[in-house]
């Protein structure tokens, strides 16, 4: 485990020790996906505007990304902007776009230094030209990196993803390339925008809401859920470690019995 930083803070020996222990104690999830919620309430509780909460949320993004890379997580997917978020007041939507562009400008160099590859899922074409350009540049500049895949879900929703996959399959049927009876789990998975990404092992949701909010609906069939009352701007690596510890205690049975798993059948 290299001691690198996205932040300007050097990793403490204590933090390094916790990460080493976590890796010894059980499996580190290969893919963690996060519903980053509570920015607005965090800002309101401080008498501030919602955008203040989103800005503070960027610090959590940085800390969690860094901790995931250090731990050897392969994919970190962040629900940064849902399809439904387009319905928010225009000043908030514009503010979020500007924040995204600013964050990409200030963080891309660090992503490269730390071998982190940026990916996106969602309808990027709905974003303003300038935003698309920044995203494409950051994706291209980090495309050779191998340590962690940081996937931003932008203008993404699970139902949109399933619909676009079904449309592609319907066209293939119409063109006689596949038979309707060929459609199965693998075929649908292969047409989703996450086709090259393994399903999430662990889904974290902040701010205490017990819902999925149209996130990776197909992909989370067997994901483990971790829900915390903490608002996203307060969610830092120590709570990520809590979530991973909770994950490590789970028995993932995928519909089988505990006995079958123990006998490896
Ligand atoms: C949900 O909180 C959060 C969002 C819709 C946006 C998340 C964006 C960021 C953390 C900043 C930008 C991200 C990147 C990757 C640079 P909410 O506004 O729904 O909070 P509320 O439920 O308390 O109103």
XYZ file of N, CA and C in Angstrom, residues 4 46 51 69 74 104 107 127 152 161 174 178-179 240 260 262:
48
model
N 0.159 7.599 -0.621
C -0.036 8.764 -1.476
C -1.232 9.574 -0.988
N -26.722 24.624 9.010
C -25.723 25.663 9.302
C -26.188 27.042 8.825
N -25.988 24.986 -2.031
C -24.731 24.828 -2.772
C -23.518 24.747 -1.835
N -8.685 4.149 -2.868
C -7.486 3.814 -3.650
C -6.444 3.164 -2.740
N -11.368 -1.506 -6.312
C -11.103 -1.346 -7.764
C -12.024 -0.327 -8.422
N -13.143 19.093 -11.529
C -12.374 18.353 -12.534
C -11.063 19.088 -12.808
N -8.717 18.723 -9.727
C -8.335 17.389 -9.237
C -7.686 16.472 -10.284
N -25.569 17.402 -20.701
C -24.812 18.430 -19.979
C -24.385 19.557 -20.908
N -18.233 8.378 -12.090
C -19.254 9.356 -11.696
C -20.544 9.069 -12.442
N -31.145 3.405 -17.621
C -30.123 2.444 -18.057
C -30.787 1.174 -18.608
N -35.127 -7.002 -34.019
C -35.755 -6.523 -35.256
C -34.854 -6.811 -36.466
N -30.551 -11.396 -33.011
C -30.802 -12.316 -31.885
C -32.275 -12.735 -31.895
N -32.520 -13.862 -31.243
C -33.886 -14.358 -31.085
C -34.403 -13.863 -29.724
N -16.307 5.162 6.357
C -16.124 4.195 5.261
C -15.585 2.876 5.853
N -24.645 -24.682 2.307
C -24.091 -24.888 0.948
C -22.806 -24.082 0.770
N -20.746 -23.076 3.070
C -19.646 -23.640 3.842
C -19.051 -24.884 3.189
